[in-house]
PDB file of C-alpha atoms and ligand atoms in Angstrom:
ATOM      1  CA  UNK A   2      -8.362 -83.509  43.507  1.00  0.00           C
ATOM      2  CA  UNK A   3      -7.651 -83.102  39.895  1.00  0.00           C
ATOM      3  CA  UNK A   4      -7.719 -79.952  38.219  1.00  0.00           C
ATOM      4  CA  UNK A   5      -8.238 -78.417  34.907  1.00  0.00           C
ATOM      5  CA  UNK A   6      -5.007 -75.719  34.658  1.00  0.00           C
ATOM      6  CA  UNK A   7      -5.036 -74.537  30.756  1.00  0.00           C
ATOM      7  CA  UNK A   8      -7.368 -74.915  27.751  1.00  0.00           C
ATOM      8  CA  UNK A   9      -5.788 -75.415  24.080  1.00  0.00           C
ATOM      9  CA  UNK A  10      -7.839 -74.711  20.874  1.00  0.00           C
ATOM     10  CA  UNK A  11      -6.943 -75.893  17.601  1.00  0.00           C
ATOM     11  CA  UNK A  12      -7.576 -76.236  14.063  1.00  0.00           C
ATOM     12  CA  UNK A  13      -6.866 -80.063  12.920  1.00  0.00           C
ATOM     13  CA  UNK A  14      -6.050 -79.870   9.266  1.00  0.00           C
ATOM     14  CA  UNK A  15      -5.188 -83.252   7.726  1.00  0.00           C
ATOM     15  CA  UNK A  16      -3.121 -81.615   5.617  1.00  0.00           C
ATOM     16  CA  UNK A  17      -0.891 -80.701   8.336  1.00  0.00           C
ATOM     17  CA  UNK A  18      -1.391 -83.826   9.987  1.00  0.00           C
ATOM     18  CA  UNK A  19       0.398 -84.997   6.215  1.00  0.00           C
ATOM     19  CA  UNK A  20       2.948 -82.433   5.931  1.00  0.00           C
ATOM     20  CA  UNK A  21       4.161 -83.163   9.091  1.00  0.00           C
ATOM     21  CA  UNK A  22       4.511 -87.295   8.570  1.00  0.00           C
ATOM     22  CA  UNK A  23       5.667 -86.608   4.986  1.00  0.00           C
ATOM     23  CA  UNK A  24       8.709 -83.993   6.491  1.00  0.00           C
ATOM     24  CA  UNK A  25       7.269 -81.329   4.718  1.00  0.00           C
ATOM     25  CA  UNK A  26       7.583 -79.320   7.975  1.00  0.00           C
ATOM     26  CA  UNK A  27      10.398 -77.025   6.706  1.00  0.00           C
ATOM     27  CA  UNK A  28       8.876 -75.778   3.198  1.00  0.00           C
ATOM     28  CA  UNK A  29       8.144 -72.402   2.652  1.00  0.00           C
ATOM     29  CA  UNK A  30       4.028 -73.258   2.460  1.00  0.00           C
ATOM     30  CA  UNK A  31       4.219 -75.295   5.497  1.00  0.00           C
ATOM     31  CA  UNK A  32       7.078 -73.979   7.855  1.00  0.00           C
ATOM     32  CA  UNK A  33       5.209 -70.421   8.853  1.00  0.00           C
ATOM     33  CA  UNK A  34       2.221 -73.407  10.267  1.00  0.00           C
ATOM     34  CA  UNK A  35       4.945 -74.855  12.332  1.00  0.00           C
ATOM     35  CA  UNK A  36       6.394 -72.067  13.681  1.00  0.00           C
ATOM     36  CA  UNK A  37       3.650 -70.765  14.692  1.00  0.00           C
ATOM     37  CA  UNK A  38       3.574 -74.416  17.100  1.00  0.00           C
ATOM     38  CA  UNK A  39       6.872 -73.582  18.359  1.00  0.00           C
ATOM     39  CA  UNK A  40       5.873 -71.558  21.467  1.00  0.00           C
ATOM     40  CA  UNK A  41       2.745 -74.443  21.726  1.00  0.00           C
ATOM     41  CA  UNK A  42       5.291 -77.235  22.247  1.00  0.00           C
ATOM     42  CA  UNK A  43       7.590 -75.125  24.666  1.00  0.00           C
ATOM     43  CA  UNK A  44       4.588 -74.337  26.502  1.00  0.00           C
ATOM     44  CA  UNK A  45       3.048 -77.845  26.741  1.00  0.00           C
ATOM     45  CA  UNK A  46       6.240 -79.648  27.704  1.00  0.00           C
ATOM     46  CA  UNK A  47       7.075 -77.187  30.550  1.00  0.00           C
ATOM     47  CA  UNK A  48       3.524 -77.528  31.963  1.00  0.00           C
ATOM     48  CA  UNK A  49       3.641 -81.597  31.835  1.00  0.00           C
ATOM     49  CA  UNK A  50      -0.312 -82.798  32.020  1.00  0.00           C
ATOM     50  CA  UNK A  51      -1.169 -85.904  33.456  1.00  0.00           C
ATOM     51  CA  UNK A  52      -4.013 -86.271  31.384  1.00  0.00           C
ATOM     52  CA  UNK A  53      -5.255 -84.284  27.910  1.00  0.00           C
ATOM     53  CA  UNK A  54      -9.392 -84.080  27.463  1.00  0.00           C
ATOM     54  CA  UNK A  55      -9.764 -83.806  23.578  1.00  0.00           C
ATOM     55  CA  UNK A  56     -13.165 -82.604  22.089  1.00  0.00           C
ATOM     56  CA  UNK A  57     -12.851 -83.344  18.566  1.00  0.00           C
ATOM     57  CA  UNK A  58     -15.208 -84.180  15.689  1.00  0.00           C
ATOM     58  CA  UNK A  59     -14.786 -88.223  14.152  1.00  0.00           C
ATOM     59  CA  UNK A  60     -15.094 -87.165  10.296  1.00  0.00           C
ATOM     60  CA  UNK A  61     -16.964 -90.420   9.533  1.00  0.00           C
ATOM     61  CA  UNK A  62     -14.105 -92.483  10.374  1.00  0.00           C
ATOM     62  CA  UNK A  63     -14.619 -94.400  13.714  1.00  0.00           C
ATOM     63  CA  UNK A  64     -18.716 -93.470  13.542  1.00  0.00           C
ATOM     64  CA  UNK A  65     -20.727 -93.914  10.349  1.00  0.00           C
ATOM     65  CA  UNK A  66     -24.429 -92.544   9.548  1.00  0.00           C
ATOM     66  CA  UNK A  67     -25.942 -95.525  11.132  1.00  0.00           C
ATOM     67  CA  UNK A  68     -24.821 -93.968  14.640  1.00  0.00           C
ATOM     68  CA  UNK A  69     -23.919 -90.590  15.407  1.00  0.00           C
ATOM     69  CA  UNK A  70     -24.132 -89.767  18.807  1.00  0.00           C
ATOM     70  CA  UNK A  71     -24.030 -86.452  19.737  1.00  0.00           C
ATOM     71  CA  UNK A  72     -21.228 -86.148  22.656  1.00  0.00           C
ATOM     72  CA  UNK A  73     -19.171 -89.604  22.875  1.00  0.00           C
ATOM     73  CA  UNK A  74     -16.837 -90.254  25.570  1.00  0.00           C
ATOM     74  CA  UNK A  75     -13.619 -93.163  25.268  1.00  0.00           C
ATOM     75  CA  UNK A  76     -13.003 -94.844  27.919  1.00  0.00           C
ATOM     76  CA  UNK A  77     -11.163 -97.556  26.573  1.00  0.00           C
ATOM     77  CA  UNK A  78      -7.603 -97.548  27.566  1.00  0.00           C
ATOM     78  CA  UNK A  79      -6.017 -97.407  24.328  1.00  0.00           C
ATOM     79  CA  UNK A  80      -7.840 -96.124  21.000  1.00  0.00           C
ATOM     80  CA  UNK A  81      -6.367 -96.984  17.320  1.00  0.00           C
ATOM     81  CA  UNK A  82      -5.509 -94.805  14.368  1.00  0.00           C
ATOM     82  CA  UNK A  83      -8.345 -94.619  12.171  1.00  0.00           C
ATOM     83  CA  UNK A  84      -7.138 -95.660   8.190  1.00  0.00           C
ATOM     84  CA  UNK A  85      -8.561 -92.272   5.899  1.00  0.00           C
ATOM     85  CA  UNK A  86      -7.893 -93.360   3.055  1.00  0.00           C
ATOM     86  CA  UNK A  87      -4.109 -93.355   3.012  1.00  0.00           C
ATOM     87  CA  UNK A  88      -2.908 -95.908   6.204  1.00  0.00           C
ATOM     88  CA  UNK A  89      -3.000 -95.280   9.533  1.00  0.00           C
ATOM     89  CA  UNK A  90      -1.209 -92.134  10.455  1.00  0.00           C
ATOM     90  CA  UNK A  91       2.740 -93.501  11.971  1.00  0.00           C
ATOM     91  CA  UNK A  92       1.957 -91.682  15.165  1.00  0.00           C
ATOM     92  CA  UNK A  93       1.754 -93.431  19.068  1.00  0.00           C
ATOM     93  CA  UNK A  94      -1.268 -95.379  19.616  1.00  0.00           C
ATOM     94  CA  UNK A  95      -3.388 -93.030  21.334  1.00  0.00           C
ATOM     95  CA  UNK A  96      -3.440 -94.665  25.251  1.00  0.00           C
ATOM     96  CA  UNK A  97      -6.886 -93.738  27.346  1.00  0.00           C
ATOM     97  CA  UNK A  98      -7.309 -93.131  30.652  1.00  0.00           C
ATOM     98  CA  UNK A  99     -10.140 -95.432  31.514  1.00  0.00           C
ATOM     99  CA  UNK A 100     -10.637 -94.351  34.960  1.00  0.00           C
ATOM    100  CA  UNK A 101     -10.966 -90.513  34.352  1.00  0.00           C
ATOM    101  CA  UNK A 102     -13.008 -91.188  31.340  1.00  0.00           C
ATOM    102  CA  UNK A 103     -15.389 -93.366  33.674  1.00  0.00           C
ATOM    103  CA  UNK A 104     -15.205 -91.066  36.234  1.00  0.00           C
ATOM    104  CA  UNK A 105     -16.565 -88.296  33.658  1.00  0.00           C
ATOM    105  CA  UNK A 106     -18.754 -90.103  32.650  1.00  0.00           C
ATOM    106  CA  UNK A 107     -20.611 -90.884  35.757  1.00  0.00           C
ATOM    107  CA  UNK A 108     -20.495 -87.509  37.076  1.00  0.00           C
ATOM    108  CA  UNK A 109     -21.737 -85.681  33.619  1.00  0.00           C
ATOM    109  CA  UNK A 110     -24.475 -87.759  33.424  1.00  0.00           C
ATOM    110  CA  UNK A 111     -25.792 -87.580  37.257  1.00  0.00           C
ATOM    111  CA  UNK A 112     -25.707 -84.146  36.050  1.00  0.00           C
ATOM    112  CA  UNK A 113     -28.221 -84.712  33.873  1.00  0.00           C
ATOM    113  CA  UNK A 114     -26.211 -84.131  30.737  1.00  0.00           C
ATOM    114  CA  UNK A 115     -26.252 -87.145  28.831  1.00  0.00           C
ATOM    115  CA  UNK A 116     -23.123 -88.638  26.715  1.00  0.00           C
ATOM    116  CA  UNK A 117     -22.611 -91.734  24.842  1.00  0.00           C
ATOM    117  CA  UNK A 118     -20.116 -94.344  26.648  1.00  0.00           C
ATOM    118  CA  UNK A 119     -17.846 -95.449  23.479  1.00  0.00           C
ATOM    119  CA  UNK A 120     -15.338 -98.705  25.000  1.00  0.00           C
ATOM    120  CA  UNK A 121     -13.676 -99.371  21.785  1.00  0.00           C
ATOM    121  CA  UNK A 122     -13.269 -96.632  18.841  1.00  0.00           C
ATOM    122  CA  UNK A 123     -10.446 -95.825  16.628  1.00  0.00           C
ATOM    123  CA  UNK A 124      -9.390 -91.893  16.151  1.00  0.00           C
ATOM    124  CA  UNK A 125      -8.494 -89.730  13.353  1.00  0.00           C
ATOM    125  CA  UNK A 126      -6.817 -86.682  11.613  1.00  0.00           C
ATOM    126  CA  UNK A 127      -9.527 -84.654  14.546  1.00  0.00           C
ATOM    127  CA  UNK A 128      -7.908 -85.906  17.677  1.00  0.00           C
ATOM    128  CA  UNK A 129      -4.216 -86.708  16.437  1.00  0.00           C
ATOM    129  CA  UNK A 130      -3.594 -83.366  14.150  1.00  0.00           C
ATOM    130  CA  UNK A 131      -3.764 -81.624  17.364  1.00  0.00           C
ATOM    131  CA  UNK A 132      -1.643 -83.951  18.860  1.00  0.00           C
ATOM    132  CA  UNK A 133       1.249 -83.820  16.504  1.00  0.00           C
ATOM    133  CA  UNK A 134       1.045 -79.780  16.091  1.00  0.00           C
ATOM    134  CA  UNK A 135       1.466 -80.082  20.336  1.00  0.00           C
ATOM    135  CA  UNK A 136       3.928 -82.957  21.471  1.00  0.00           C
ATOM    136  CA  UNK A 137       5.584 -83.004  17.614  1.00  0.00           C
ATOM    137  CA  UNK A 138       6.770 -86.546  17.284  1.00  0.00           C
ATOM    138  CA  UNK A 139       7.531 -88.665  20.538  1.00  0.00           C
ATOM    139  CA  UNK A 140       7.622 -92.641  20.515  1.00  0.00           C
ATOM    140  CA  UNK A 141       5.093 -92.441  22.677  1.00  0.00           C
ATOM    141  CA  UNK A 142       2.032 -89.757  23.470  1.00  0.00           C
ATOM    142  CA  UNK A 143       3.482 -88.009  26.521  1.00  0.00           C
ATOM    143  CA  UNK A 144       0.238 -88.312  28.720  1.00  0.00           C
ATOM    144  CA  UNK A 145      -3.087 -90.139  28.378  1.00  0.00           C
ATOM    145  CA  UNK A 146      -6.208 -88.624  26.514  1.00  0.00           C
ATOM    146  CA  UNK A 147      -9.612 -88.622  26.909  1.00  0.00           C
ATOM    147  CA  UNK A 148     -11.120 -87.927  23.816  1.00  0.00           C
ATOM    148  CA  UNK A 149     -14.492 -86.773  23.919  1.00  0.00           C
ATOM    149  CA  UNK A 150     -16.121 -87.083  19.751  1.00  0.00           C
ATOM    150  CA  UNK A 151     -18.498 -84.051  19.042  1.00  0.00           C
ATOM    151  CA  UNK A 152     -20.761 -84.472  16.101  1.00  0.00           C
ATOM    152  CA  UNK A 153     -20.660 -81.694  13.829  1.00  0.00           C
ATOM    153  CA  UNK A 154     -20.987 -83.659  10.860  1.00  0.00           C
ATOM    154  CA  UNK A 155     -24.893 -84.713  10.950  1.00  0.00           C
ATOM    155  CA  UNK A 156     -27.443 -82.172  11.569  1.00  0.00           C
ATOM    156  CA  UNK A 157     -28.777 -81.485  14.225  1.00  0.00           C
ATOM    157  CA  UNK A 158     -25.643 -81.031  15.560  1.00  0.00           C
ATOM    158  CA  UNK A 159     -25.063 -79.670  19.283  1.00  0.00           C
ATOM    159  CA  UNK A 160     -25.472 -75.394  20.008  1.00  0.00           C
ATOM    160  CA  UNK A 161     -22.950 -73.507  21.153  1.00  0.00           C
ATOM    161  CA  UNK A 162     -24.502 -73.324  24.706  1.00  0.00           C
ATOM    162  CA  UNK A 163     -25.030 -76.676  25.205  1.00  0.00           C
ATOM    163  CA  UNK A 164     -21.067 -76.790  24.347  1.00  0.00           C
ATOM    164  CA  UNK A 165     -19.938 -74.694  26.800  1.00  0.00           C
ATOM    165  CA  UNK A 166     -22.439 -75.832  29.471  1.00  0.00           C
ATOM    166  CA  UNK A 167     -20.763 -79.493  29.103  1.00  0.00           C
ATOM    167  CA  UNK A 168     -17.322 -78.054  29.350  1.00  0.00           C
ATOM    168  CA  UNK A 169     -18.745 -76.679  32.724  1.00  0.00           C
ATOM    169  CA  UNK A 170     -19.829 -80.357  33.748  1.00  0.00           C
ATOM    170  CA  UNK A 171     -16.740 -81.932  32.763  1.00  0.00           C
ATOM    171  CA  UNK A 172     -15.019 -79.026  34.666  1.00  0.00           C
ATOM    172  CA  UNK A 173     -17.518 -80.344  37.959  1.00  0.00           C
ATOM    173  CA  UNK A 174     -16.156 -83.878  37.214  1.00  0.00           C
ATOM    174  CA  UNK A 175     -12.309 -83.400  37.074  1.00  0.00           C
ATOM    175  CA  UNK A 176     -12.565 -81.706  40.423  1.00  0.00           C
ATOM    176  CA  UNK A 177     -14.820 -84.141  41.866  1.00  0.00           C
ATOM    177  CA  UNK A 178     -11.941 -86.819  40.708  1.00  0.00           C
ATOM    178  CA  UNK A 179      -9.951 -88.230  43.514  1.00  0.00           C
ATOM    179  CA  UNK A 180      -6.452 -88.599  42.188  1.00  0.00           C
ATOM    180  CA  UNK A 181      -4.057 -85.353  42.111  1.00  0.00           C
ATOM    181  CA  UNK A 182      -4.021 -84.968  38.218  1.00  0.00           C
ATOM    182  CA  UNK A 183      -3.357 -81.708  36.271  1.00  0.00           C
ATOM    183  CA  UNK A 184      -5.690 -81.405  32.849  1.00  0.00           C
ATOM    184  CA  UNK A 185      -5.443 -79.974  30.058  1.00  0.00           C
ATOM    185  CA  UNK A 186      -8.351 -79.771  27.393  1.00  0.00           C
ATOM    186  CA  UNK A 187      -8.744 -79.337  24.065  1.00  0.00           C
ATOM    187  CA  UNK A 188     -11.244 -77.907  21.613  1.00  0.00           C
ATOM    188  CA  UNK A 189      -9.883 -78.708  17.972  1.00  0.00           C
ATOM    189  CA  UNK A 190     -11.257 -78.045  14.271  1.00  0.00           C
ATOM    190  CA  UNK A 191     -12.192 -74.555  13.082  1.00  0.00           C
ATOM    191  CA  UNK A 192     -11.849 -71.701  12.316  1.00  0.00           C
ATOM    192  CA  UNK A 193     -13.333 -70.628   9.163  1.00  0.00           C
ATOM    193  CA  UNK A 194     -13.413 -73.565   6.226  1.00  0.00           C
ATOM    194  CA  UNK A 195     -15.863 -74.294   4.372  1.00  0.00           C
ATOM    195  CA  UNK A 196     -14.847 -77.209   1.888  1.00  0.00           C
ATOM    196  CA  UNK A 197     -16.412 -77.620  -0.716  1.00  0.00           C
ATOM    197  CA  UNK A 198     -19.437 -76.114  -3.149  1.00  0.00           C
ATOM    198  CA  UNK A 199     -19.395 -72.948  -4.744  1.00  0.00           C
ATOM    199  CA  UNK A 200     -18.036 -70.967  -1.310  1.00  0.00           C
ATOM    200  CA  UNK A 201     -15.071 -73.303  -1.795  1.00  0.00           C
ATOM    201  CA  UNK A 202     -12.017 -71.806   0.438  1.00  0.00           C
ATOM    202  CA  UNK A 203     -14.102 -68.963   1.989  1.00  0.00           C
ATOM    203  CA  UNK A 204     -11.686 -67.513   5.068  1.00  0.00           C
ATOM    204  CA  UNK A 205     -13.826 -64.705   6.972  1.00  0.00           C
ATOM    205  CA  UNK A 206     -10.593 -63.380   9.014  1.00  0.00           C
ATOM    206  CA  UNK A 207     -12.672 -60.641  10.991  1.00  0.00           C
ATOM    207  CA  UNK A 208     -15.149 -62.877  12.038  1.00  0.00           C
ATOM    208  CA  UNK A 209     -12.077 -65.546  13.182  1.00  0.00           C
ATOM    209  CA  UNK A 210     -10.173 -62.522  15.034  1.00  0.00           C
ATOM    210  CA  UNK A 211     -13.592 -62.014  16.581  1.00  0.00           C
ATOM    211  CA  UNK A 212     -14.304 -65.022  18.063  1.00  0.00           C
ATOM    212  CA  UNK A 213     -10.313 -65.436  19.197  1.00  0.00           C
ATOM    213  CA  UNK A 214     -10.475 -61.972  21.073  1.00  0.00           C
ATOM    214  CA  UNK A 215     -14.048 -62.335  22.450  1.00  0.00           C
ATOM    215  CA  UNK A 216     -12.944 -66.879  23.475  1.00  0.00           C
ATOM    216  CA  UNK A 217     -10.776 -64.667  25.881  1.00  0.00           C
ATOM    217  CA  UNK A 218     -12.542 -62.548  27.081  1.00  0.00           C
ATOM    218  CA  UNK A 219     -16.221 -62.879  26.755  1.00  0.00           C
ATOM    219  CA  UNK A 220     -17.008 -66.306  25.803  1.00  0.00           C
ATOM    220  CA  UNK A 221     -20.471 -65.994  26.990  1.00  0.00           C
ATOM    221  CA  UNK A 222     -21.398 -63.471  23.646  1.00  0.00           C
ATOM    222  CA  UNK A 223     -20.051 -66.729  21.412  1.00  0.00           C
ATOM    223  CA  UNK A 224     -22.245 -69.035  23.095  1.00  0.00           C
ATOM    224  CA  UNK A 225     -25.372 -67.263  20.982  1.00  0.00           C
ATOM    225  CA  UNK A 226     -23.776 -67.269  17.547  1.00  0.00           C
ATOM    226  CA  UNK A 227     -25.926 -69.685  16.089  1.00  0.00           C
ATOM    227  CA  UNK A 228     -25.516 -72.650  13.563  1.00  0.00           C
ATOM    228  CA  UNK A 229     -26.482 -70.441  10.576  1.00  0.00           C
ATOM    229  CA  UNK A 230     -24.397 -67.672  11.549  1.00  0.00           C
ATOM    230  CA  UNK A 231     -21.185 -70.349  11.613  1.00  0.00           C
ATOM    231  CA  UNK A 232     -22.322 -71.395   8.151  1.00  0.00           C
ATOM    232  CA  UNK A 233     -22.787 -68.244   6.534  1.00  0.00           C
ATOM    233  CA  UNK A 234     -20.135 -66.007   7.860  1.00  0.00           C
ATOM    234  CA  UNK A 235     -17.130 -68.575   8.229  1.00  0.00           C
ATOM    235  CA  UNK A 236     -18.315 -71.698   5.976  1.00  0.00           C
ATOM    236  CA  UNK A 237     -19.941 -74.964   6.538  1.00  0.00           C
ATOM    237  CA  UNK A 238     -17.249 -76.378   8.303  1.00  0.00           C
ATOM    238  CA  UNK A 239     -16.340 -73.426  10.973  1.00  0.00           C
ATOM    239  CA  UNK A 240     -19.329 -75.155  13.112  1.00  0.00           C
ATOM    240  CA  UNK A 241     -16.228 -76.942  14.578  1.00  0.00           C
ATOM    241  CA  UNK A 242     -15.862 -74.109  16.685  1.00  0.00           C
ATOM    242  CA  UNK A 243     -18.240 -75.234  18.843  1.00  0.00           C
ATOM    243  CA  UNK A 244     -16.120 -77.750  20.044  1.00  0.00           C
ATOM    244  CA  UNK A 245     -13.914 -74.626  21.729  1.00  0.00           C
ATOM    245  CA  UNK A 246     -16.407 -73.646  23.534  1.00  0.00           C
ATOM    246  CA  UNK A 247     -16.518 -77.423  25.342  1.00  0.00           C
ATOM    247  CA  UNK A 248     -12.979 -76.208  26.584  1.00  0.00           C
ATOM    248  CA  UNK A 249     -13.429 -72.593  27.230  1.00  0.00           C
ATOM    249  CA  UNK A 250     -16.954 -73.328  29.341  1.00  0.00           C
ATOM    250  CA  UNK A 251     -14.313 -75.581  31.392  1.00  0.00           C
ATOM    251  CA  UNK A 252     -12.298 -72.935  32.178  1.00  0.00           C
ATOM    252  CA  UNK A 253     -12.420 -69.797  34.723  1.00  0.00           C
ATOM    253  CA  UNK A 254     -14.640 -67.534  33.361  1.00  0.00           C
ATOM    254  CA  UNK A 255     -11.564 -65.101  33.110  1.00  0.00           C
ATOM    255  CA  UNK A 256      -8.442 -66.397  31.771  1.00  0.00           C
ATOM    256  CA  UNK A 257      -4.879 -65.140  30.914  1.00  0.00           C
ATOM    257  CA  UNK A 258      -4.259 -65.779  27.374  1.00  0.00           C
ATOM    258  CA  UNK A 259      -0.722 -67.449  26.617  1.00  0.00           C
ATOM    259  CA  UNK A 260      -0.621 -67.901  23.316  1.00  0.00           C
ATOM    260  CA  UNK A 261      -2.490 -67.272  19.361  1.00  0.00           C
ATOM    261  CA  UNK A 262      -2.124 -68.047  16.529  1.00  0.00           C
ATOM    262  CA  UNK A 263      -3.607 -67.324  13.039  1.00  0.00           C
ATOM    263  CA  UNK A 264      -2.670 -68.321   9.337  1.00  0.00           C
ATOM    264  CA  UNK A 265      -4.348 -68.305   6.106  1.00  0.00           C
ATOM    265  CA  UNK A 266      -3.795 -70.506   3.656  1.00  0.00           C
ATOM    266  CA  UNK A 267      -3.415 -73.774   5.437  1.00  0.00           C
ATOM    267  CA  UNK A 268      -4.760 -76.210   3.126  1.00  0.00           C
ATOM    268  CA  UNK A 269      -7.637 -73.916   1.885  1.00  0.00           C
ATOM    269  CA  UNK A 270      -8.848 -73.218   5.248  1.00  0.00           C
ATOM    270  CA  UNK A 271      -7.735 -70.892   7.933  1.00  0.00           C
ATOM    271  CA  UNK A 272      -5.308 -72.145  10.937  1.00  0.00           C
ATOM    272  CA  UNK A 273      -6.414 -70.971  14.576  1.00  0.00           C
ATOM    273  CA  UNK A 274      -4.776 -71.529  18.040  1.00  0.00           C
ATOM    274  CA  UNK A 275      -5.320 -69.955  21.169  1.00  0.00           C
ATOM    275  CA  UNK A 276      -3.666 -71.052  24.431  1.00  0.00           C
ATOM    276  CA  UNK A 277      -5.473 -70.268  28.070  1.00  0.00           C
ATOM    277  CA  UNK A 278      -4.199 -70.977  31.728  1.00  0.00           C
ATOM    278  CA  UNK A 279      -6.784 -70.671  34.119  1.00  0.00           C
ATOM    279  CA  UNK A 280      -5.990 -67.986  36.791  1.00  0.00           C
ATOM    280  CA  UNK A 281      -6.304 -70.897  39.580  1.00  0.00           C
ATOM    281  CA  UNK A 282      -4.614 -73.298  38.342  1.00  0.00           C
TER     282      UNK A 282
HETATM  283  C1  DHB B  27     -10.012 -80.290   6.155  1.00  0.00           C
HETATM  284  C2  DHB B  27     -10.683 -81.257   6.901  1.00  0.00           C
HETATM  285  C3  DHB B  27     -11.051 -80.973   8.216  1.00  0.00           C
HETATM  286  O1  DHB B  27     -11.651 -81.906   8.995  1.00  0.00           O
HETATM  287  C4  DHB B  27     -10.813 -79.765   8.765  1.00  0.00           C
HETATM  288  O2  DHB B  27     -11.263 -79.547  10.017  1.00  0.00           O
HETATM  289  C5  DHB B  27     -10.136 -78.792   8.020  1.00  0.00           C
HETATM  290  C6  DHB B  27      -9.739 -79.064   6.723  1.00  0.00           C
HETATM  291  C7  DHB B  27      -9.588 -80.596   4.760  1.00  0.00           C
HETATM  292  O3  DHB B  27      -9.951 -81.665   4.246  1.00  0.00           O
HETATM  293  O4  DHB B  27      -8.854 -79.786   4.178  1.00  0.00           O
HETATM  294 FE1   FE B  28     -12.488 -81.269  10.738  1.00  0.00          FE
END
């Protein structure tokens, strides 16, 4: 059977994604990010996952506004670097893990929770930020991913509840996966950022210590904040968050917390990373 064991979240910064590719890693603005990823990487590489679920937002790169589904699963077994504007990022070829993602797929659905089967899509600065700030720079990615695309981008754009109720499907379809594998998922973007407009750079750090201290322990009062709460307390793009609560809803409902992280400025947004390990893993 496989299992989920831990739950990463994330902020996905293309700016980091940059200073990291462009060796800015050691300079005074950028080294306290990466240090803070030091314990992450330890962590990550100890624990060896067979396979990494991503929930991530596509920021108009692989999707366009002529389709945005909601919840998009790959299950192509290898996905491309998206081009934003600047080449390809020089990371690994993200490889997929067709047979999981299928597998997911099948079983979420059945459960009457339905997702958008995506067999060729390219990824960017959402899925492989988070990548780099956790593996650093191999020749290849060190396990396959599944990444699963949230929109956030396009209104109406998926609650919080419905979030963590699909990490608790995907959760149902790992376990109900044959093959002995040990999981790890993701929830990337966040925390507060809000990027452009007159609220420009707006970091709310009580409401981000908040929701780190209550994704611990008591998810279930984050699953009510609601889209205009996100957007007026933390910034237009904080709804990312969401996409945390797809990874803590497929966790145990109590957790033991390995691992946070918080830093303001990073780009003009604020950095946030929390590690979990469920208790039965
Ligand atoms: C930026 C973009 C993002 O997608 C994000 O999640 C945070 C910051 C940016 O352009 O700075
Ligand atoms: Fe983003």
């Amino acid at each position: 059977m496989a299992r989920i064991v831990a739950g990463v979240a994330t902020s996905h910064i293309p700016a980091v994604g940059a200073a990291w590719d462009n060796g800015k890693t050691a300079d005074p603005y950028w080294h306290p990010v990466f240090k803070g990823f030091e314990r992450s990487k330890e962590w990550i590489a100890k624990l060896k996952p067979d396979v990494c679920i991503v929930a991530y937002n596509d920021h108009m790169s692989a999707f366009s506004l002529e389709i945005v589904p909601t919840f998009a699963v790959g299950c192509a077994a290898e996905f491309p670097i998206s081009d934003e504007g600047w080449g390809p990022r020089k990371v690994p070829p993200v490889k997929g893990h067709p047979e999981l993602a299928s597998h997911i797929v099948q079983s979420v659905i059945l459960d009457e929770f339905d997702l958008t089967i995506v067999n060729k899509m390219e990824v960017d600065h959402g899925l492989t930020v988070p990548l780099t700030l956790m593996f650093g720079q191999p020749s290849e990615w060190p396990c396959p991913i599944v990444p699963l695309a949230v929109n956030v981008v396009v209104y109406p754009v998926p609650t919080g509840n419905r979030c963590y109720m699909l990490g608790k499907a995907i959760r149902k379809a790992v376990e109900s996966f044959d093959e002995d594998l040990r999981v790890v998922i993701f929830g990337t973007g966040g925390m507060s950022h809000q990027l452009q407009g007159p609220r420009a750079g707006l970091i709310n750090r009580e409401f981000d210590t908040r929701f780190l201290d209550n994704l611990t322990k008591d998810p279930q009062s984050l699953v009510k904040i609601s889209h205009l709460e996100y957007l007026r307390e933390a910034g237009s793009e904080a709804i990312e968050l969401v996409m945390w609560l797809i990874m803590r809803g497929a966790l145990d409902d109590k957790v033991k917390e390995v691992h946070r992280f918080y830093h303001v400025p990073a780009s003009n947004t604020a950095l946030g990373h929390i590690i979990f390990e469920n208790a039965t893993r």
